[in-house]
XYZ file of C-alpha atoms in Angstrom:
538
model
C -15.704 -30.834 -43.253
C -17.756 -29.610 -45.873
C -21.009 -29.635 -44.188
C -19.461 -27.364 -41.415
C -21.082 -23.614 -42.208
C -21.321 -22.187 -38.490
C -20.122 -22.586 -35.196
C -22.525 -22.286 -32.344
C -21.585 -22.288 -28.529
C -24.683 -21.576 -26.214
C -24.034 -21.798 -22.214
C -25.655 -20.556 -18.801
C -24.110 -17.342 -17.626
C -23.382 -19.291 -14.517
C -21.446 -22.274 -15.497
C -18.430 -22.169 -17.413
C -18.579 -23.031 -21.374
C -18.462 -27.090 -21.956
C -15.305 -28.364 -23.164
C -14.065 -32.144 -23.669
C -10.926 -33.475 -22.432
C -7.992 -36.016 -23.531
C -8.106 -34.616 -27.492
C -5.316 -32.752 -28.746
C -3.802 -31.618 -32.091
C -0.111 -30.475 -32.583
C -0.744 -28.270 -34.960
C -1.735 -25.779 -32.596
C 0.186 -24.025 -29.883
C -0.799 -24.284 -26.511
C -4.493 -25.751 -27.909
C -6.617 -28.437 -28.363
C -8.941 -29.534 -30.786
C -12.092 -31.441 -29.444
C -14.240 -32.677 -32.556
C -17.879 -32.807 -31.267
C -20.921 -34.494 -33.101
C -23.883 -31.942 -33.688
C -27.155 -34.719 -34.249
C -29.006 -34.122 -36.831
C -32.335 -34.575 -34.870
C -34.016 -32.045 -33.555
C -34.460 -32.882 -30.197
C -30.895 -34.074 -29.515
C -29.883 -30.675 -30.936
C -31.332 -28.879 -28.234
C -30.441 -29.746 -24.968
C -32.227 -28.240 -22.401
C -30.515 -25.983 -19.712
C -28.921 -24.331 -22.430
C -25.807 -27.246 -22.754
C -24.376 -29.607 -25.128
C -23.440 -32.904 -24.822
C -20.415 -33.328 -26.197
C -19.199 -37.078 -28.325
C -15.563 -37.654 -27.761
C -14.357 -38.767 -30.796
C -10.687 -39.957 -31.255
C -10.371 -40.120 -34.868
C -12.241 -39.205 -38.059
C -11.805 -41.999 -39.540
C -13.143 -44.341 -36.649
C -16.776 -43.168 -37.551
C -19.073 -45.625 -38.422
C -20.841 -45.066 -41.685
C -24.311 -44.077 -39.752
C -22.358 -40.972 -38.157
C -21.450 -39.921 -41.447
C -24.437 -38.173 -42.351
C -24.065 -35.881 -39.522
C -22.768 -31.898 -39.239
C -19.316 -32.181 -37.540
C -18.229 -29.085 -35.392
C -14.510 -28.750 -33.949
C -14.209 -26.353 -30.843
C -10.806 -25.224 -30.983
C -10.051 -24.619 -27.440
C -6.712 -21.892 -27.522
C -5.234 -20.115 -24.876
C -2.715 -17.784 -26.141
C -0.197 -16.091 -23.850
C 0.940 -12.163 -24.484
C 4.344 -13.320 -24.378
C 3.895 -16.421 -26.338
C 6.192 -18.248 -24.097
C 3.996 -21.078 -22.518
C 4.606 -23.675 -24.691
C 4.414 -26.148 -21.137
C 0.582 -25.521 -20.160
C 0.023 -28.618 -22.206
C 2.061 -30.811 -20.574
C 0.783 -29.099 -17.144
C -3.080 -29.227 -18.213
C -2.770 -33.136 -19.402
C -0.678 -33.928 -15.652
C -3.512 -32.349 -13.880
C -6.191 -34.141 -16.029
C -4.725 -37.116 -14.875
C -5.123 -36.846 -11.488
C -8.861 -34.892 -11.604
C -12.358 -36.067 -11.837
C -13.959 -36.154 -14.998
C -16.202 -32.861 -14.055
C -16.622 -30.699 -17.375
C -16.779 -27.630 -15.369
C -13.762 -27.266 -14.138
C -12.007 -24.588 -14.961
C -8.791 -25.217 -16.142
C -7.196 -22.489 -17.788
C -3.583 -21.226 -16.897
C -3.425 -19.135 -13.701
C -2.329 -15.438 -14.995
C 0.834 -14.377 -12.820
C 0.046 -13.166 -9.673
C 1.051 -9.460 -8.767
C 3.468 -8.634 -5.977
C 1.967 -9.129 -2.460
C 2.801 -5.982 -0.817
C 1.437 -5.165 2.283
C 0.872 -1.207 3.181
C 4.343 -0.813 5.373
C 5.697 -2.654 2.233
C 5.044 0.192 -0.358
C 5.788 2.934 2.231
C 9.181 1.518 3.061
C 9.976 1.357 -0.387
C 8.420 4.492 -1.877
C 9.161 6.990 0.977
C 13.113 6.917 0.559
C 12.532 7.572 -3.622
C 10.126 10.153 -2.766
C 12.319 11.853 -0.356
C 15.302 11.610 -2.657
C 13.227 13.223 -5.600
C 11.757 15.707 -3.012
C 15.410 17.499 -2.421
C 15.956 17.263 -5.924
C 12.720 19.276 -6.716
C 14.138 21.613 -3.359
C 17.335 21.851 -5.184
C 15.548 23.227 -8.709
C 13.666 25.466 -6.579
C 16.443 27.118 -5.244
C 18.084 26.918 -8.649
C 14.625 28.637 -10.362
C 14.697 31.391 -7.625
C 18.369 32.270 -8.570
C 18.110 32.211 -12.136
C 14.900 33.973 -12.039
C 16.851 37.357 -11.850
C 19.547 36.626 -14.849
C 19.673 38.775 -17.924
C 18.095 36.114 -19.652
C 14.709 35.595 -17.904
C 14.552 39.162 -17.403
C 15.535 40.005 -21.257
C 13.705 37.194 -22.398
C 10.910 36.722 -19.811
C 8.920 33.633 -22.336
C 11.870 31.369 -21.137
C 9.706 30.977 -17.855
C 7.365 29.337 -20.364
C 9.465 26.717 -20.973
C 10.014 25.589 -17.631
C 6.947 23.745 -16.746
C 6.789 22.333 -20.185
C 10.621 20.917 -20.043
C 10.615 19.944 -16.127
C 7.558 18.121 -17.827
C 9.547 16.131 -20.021
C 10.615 13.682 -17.035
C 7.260 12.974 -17.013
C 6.293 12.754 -20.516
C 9.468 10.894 -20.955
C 11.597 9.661 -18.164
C 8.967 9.019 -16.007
C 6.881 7.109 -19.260
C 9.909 5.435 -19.985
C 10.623 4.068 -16.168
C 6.958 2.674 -16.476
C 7.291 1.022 -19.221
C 10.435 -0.480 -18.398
C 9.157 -1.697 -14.892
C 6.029 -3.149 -16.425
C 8.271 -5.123 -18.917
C 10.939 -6.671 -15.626
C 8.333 -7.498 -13.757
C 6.534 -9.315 -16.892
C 9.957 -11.155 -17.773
C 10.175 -9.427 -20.904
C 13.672 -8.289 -19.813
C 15.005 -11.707 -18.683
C 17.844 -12.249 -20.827
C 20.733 -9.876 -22.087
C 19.752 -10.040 -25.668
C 15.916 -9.123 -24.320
C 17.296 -6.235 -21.878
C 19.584 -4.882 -24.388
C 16.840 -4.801 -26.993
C 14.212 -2.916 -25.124
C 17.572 -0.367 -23.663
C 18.570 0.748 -27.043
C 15.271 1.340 -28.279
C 13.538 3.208 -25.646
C 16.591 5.204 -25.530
C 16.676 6.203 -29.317
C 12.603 6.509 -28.970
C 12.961 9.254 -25.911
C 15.586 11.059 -27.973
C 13.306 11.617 -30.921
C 10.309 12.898 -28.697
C 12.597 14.608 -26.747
C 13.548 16.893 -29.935
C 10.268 17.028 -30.968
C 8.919 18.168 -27.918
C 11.469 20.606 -27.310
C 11.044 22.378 -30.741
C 7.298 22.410 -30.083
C 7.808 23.721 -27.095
C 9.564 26.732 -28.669
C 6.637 27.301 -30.173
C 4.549 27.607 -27.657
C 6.643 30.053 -25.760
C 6.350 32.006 -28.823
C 2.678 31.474 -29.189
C 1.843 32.289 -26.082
C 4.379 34.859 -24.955
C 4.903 37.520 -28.053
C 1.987 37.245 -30.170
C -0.664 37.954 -27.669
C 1.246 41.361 -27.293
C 1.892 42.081 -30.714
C 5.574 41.698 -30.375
C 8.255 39.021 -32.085
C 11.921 39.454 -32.135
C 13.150 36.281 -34.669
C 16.669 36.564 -32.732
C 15.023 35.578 -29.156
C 12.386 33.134 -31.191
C 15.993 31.186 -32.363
C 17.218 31.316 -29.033
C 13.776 30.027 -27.181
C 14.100 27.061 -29.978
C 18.129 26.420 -29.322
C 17.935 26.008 -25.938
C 14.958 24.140 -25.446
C 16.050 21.769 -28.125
C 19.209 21.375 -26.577
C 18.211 20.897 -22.958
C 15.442 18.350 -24.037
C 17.921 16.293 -25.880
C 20.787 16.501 -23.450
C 18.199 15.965 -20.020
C 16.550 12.916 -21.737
C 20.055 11.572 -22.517
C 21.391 11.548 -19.282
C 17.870 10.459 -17.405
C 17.209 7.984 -19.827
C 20.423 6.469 -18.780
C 19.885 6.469 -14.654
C 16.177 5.452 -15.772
C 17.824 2.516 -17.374
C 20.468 1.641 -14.067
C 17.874 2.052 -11.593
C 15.163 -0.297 -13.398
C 17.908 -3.242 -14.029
C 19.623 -2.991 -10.197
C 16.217 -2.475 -8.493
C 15.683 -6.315 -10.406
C 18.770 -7.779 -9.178
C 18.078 -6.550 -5.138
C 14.608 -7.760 -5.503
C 13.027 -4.189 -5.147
C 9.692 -3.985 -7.362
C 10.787 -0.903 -9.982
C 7.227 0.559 -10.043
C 7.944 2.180 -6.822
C 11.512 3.333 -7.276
C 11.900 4.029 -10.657
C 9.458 7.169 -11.170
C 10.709 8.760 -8.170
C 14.138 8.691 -8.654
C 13.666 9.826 -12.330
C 12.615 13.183 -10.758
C 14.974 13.257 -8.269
C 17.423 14.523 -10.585
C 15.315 15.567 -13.127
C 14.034 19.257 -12.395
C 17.273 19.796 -11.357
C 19.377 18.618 -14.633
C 16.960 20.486 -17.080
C 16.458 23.616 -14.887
C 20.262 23.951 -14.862
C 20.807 22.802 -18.507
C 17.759 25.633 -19.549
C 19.547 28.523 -17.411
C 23.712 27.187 -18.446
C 22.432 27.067 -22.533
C 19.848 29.745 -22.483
C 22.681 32.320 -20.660
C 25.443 30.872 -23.139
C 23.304 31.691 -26.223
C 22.050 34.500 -25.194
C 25.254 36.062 -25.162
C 26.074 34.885 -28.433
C 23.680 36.849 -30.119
C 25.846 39.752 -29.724
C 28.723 38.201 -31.521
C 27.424 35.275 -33.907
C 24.377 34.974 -35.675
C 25.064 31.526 -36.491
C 25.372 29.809 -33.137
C 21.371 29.808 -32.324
C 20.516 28.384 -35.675
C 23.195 25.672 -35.685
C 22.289 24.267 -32.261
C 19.147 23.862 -34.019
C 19.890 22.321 -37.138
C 22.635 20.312 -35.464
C 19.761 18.395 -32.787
C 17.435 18.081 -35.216
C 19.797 16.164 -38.185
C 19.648 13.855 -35.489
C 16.525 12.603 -35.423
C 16.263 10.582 -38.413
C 19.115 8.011 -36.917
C 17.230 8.088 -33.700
C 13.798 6.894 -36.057
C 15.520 4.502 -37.763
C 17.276 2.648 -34.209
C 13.727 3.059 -32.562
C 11.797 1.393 -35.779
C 14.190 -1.790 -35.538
C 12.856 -2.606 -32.223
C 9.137 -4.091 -32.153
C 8.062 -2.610 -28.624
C 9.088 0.491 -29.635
C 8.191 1.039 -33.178
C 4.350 1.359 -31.983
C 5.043 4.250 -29.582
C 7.214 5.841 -32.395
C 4.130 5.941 -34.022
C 1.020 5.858 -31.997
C 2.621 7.668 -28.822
C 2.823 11.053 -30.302
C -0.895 12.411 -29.187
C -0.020 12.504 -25.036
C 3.187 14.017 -25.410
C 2.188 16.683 -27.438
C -0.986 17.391 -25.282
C 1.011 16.876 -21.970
C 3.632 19.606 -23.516
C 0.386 22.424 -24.337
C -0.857 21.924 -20.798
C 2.172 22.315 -19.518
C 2.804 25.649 -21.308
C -0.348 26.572 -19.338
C 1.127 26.410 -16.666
C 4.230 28.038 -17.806
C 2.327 30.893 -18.998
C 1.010 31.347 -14.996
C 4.270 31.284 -13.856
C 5.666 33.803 -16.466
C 3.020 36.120 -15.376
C 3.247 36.107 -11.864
C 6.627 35.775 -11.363
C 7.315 38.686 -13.143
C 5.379 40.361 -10.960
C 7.290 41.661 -7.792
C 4.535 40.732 -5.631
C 4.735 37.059 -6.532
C 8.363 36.643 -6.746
C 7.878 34.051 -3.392
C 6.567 31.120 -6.142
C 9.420 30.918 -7.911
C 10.900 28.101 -5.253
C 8.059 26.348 -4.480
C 6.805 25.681 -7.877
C 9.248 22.697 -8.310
C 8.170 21.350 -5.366
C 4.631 21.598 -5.240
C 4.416 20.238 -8.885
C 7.913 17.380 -8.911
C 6.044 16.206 -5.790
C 2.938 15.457 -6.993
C 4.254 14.496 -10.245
C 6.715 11.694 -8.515
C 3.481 10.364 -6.871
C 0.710 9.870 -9.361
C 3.966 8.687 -11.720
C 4.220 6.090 -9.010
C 0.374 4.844 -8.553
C -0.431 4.983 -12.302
C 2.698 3.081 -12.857
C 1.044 0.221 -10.727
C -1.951 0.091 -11.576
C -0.839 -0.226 -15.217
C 1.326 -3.269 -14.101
C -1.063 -4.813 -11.952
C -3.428 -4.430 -15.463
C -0.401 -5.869 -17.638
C -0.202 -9.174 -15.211
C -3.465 -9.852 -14.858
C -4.180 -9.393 -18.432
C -2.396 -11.777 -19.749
C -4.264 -14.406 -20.458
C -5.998 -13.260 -23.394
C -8.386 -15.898 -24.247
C -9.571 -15.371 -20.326
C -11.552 -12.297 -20.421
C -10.299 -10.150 -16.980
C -13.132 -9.421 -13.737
C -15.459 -6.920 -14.628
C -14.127 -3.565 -13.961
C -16.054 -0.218 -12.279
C -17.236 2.008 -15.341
C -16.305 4.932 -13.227
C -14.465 4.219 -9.899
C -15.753 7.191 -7.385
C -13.069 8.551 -4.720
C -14.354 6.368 -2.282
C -13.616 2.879 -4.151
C -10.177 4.958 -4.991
C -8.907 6.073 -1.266
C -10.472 3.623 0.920
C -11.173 0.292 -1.217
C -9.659 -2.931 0.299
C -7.674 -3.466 -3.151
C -4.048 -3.156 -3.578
C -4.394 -0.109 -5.649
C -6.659 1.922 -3.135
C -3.812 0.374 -0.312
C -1.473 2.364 -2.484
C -3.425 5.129 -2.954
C -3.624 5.982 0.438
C 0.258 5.452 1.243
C 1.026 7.703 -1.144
C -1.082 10.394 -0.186
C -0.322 10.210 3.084
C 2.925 10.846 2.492
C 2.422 14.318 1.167
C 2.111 16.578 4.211
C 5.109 15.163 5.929
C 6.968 14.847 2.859
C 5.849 18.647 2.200
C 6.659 19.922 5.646
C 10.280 18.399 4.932
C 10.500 20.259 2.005
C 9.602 23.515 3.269
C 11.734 23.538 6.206
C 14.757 22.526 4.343
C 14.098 25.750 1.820
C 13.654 27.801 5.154
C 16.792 26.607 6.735
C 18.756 27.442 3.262
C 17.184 30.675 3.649
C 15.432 30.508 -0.034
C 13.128 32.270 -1.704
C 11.277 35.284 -0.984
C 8.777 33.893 1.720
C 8.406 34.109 5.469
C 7.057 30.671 6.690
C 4.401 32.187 8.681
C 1.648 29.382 9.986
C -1.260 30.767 7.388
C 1.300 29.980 4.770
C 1.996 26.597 5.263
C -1.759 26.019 6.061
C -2.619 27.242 2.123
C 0.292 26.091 1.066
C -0.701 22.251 2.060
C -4.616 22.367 1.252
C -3.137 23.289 -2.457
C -1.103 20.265 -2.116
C -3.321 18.139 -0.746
C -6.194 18.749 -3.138
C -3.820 18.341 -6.269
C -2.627 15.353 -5.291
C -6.222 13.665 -4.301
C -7.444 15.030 -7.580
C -4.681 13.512 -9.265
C -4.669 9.877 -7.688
C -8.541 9.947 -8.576
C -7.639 10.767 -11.876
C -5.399 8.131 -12.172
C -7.342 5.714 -10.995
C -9.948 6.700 -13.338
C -7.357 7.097 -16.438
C -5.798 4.153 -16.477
C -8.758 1.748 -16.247
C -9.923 3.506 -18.867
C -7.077 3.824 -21.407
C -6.900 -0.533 -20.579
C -10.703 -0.788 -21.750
C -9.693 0.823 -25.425
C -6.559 -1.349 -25.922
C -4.311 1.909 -24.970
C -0.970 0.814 -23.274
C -1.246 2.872 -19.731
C 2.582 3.025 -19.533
C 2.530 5.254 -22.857
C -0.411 7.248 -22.658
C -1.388 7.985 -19.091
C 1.583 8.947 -17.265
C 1.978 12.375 -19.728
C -1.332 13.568 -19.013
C -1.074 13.114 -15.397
C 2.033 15.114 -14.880
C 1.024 17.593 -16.961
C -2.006 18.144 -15.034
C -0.174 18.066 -12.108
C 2.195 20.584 -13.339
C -0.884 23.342 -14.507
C -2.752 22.655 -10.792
C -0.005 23.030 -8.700
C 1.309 26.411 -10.376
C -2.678 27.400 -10.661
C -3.241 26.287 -7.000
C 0.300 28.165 -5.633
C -0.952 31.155 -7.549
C -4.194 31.811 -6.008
C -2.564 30.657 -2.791
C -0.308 34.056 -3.053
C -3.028 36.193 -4.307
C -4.988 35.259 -1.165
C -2.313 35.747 1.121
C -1.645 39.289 -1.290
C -4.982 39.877 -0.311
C -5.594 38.942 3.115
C -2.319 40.802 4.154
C 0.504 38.317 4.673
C 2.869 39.960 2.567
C 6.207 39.208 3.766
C 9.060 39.279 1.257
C 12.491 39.269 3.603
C 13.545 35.734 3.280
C 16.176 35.443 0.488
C 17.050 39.684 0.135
């Protein structure tokens, strides 16, 4: 009506808002429309308590003529769901009015779907066999690093150990982001049907191939950045070959991932398994090892090409890169993925820098004698921890997604800032989590190292000191990194930023420049303290 300038709701904080029953309007999805009668007088027009009464009126044009003088107000009660695909809550609210008392106050909105009721032995069971898996793959690239570590190539070309952490980091900032988001959308139903599924395959795939490029050329860069110009030297042949072979192993790794990320998500849904714990894990489990070889196989195979074709370097280059523009234009077609193509740019990029960090710590103490040792327990210390804040933030963010969808019902109340406590020994499902998976990281470490030991790897004696530094580093990264996810997540929800894209990145990458920070001053201290055995391995 014309008379109808501004809508005014006022309620107690304790009682839910007023709303009339039995009026509906078809023109509105999952809706209803209750026209209410705002008096004109005064008094009438404010109630005490702070509540309206409410006039049910069934049509406009059964007014009488003496209610025609008076302001009209519709409430337009809507309840929107993020999928849009509730088109039966009407149906279900006007069945359950029917059998309910005519009380006001009761709430009844649409229930948001309840998360999966796991129980602590639950998670464990189905997170430990993932984590082990992913464990002996991060074993495997160990070993692999601590051969390769002497080829002509890292030893020619020592900023190649600058690239390791920051494309072992791409199963985080990718794979890992990718199995996240992927979970989150099964267990939401948003990959239901085959059209649905198919969708969501072929665009997250073309969407990890363009980041993967991206990130691989900027990681080039950074080997450059941080390896030749600080020392004042810069050779434009081994700049080519740093940007050929990362650009190459990025693409080719995220390829082949991508594509177990894919198979493990959709089977995991089929054998009832819930993804978020299976997915990350196993997306490391191969991982390390697939780039670390692809890195050493291309870097090695261009290498030698500089002394018999110029060209090879730069067309490896040009070649990956004329590819991204398909990739961009597959990624754009698909909705989901046409707002990480262009808002999920900023925590890959940063993930990749920190990352180099860490690179940059390895390059300089592996190349030091002293410090060979790290070279095979770098991929473990930092795939481990990786696997398992991958795992907890990838949780939390569903647990968010499901209980946030409801939009018109505003979520509980979260902590501003939850404190380690609330994190590691709240009664939630997400602290229950949190302290499975770090108790799984001493066992799961002591695994680890015995399996290197039996293989005879590396260039460490397992003395007793050693393993005791050796698991305080690991310890402390990981608490600092579920805390951190805790923390993260919550907060990227609060500012509308989708946790599966943005939180995931930052956590690995972390991950990645504590562990090789942590593993470092652990071998200084033993350097200093004395324990400076170097037979296992010569």
């Amino acid at each position: 009506p014309a008379s109808l300038t501004q809508l005014t709701c006022r309620h107690s904080a304790s009682e839910s808002p007023p709303r009339a029953k039995g009026c509906g309007f078809d023109g509105i999805s999952n809706g209803s429309v209750h026209p209410v009668i705002l008096h004109n007088d005064p008094e009438e027009r404010q109630p005490n308590a702070g509540e309206y009464e409410l006039t049910e009126v069934t049509s406009f044009s059964d007014r009488t003529d003496q209610e025609s003088d008076r302001s009209e107000m519709v409430v337009i009660d809507c309840r929107v769901n993020a999928k849009g695909q509730r088109e039966e809550d009407a149906l279900l609210e006007n069945a359950s009015q029917s059998n309910e008392s005519d009380d006001t106050s009761t709430d009844q909105s649409p229930v948001p779907p309840v998360p999966l009721k796991e129980t602590s032995f639950t998670i464990g069971l189905q997170v430990v066999f993932p984590f082990l898996l992913a464990g002996f793959g991060t074993v495997a690239a160990g070993m692999v690093l601590d051969i390769v570590q002497h080829w002509k190539v890292f030893s020619e070309v020592n900023e190649v150990f600058i690239l390791v952490p920051a494309l072992l980091g791409l199963k985080g900032n990718l794979e890992m982001t990718l199995a996240s988001r992927l979970s989150t959308a099964a267990n939401i139903g948003q990959m239901d049907t085959a059209k649905e599924m198919w969708k969501m395959i072929v665009g997250n795939l073309a969407l990890i191939q363009v980041q993967a490029t991206v990130v691989g050329f900027l990681a080039s860069i950074a080997a450059v950045i941080f390896g030749w110009i600080p020392e004042g030297q810069f050779r434009m042949g081994h700049a080519v070959l740093l940007c050929a072979s990362s650009v190459a192993t990025a693409f080719i790794a995220s390829l082949l991932l991508g594509l177990i990320m894919i198979g493990v998500i959709v089977g995991s849904r089929k054998v009832g398994i819930n993804p978020d714990n299976v997915a990350t894990p196993i997306a490391a489990s191969l991982g390390d090892l697939i780039t670390l070889a692809l890195l050493a196989g291309i870097s090695t195979g261009l290498y030698q090409e500089l002394d018999y074709n110029d060209y090879a370097n730069p067309l490896v280059c040009v070649f990956f890169v004329a590819l991204t523009p398909i990739w961009i234009l597959i990624a754009r077609r698909i909705p989901s993925t046409r707002e990480v193509l262009y808002s999920g740019w900023e925590p890959v990029i940063i993930a990749m820098a920190i990352s180099s960090v860490g690179g940059l710590i390895l390059d300089k103490t592996v190349s030091n004698p002293n410090f060979a040792g790290m070279a095979v327990f770098t991929p473990v210390i930092n795939g481990v921890a990786g696997n398992l804040v991958a795992v907890q933030a990838s949780r939390i963010s569903t647990y968010l997604h499901m209980n946030g969808l409801p939009i018109a019902e505003p979520s509980p109340p979260q902590q501003k800032c939850p404190t380690p406590c609330s994190t590691f020994f709240g009664s939630g499902m997400n602290s229950r989590s949190a302290r499975v998976l770090f108790l799984l990281v001493a066992p799961g470490h002591l695994v680890f190292l015995y399996t290197i030991n039996s293989m005879r790897g590396g260039h460490t004696t397992l003395t007793y000191i050693f393993i005791a530094f050796y698991l305080a580093a690991a310890l402390l990264q990981v608490m600092i990194l579920l805390y951190l996810a805790d923390w993260m997540v919550q907060w990227m929800w609060k500012r509308g930023m989708d946790p599966d894209n943005f939180s995931i990145p930052y956590l690995t990458a972390l991950g990645d420049l504590l562990g090789t920070g942590f593993l470092a001053l652990c071998f200084h201290i033993l350097w200093l303290i004395g324990d400076r055995d170097a037979d296992v391995g010569d």
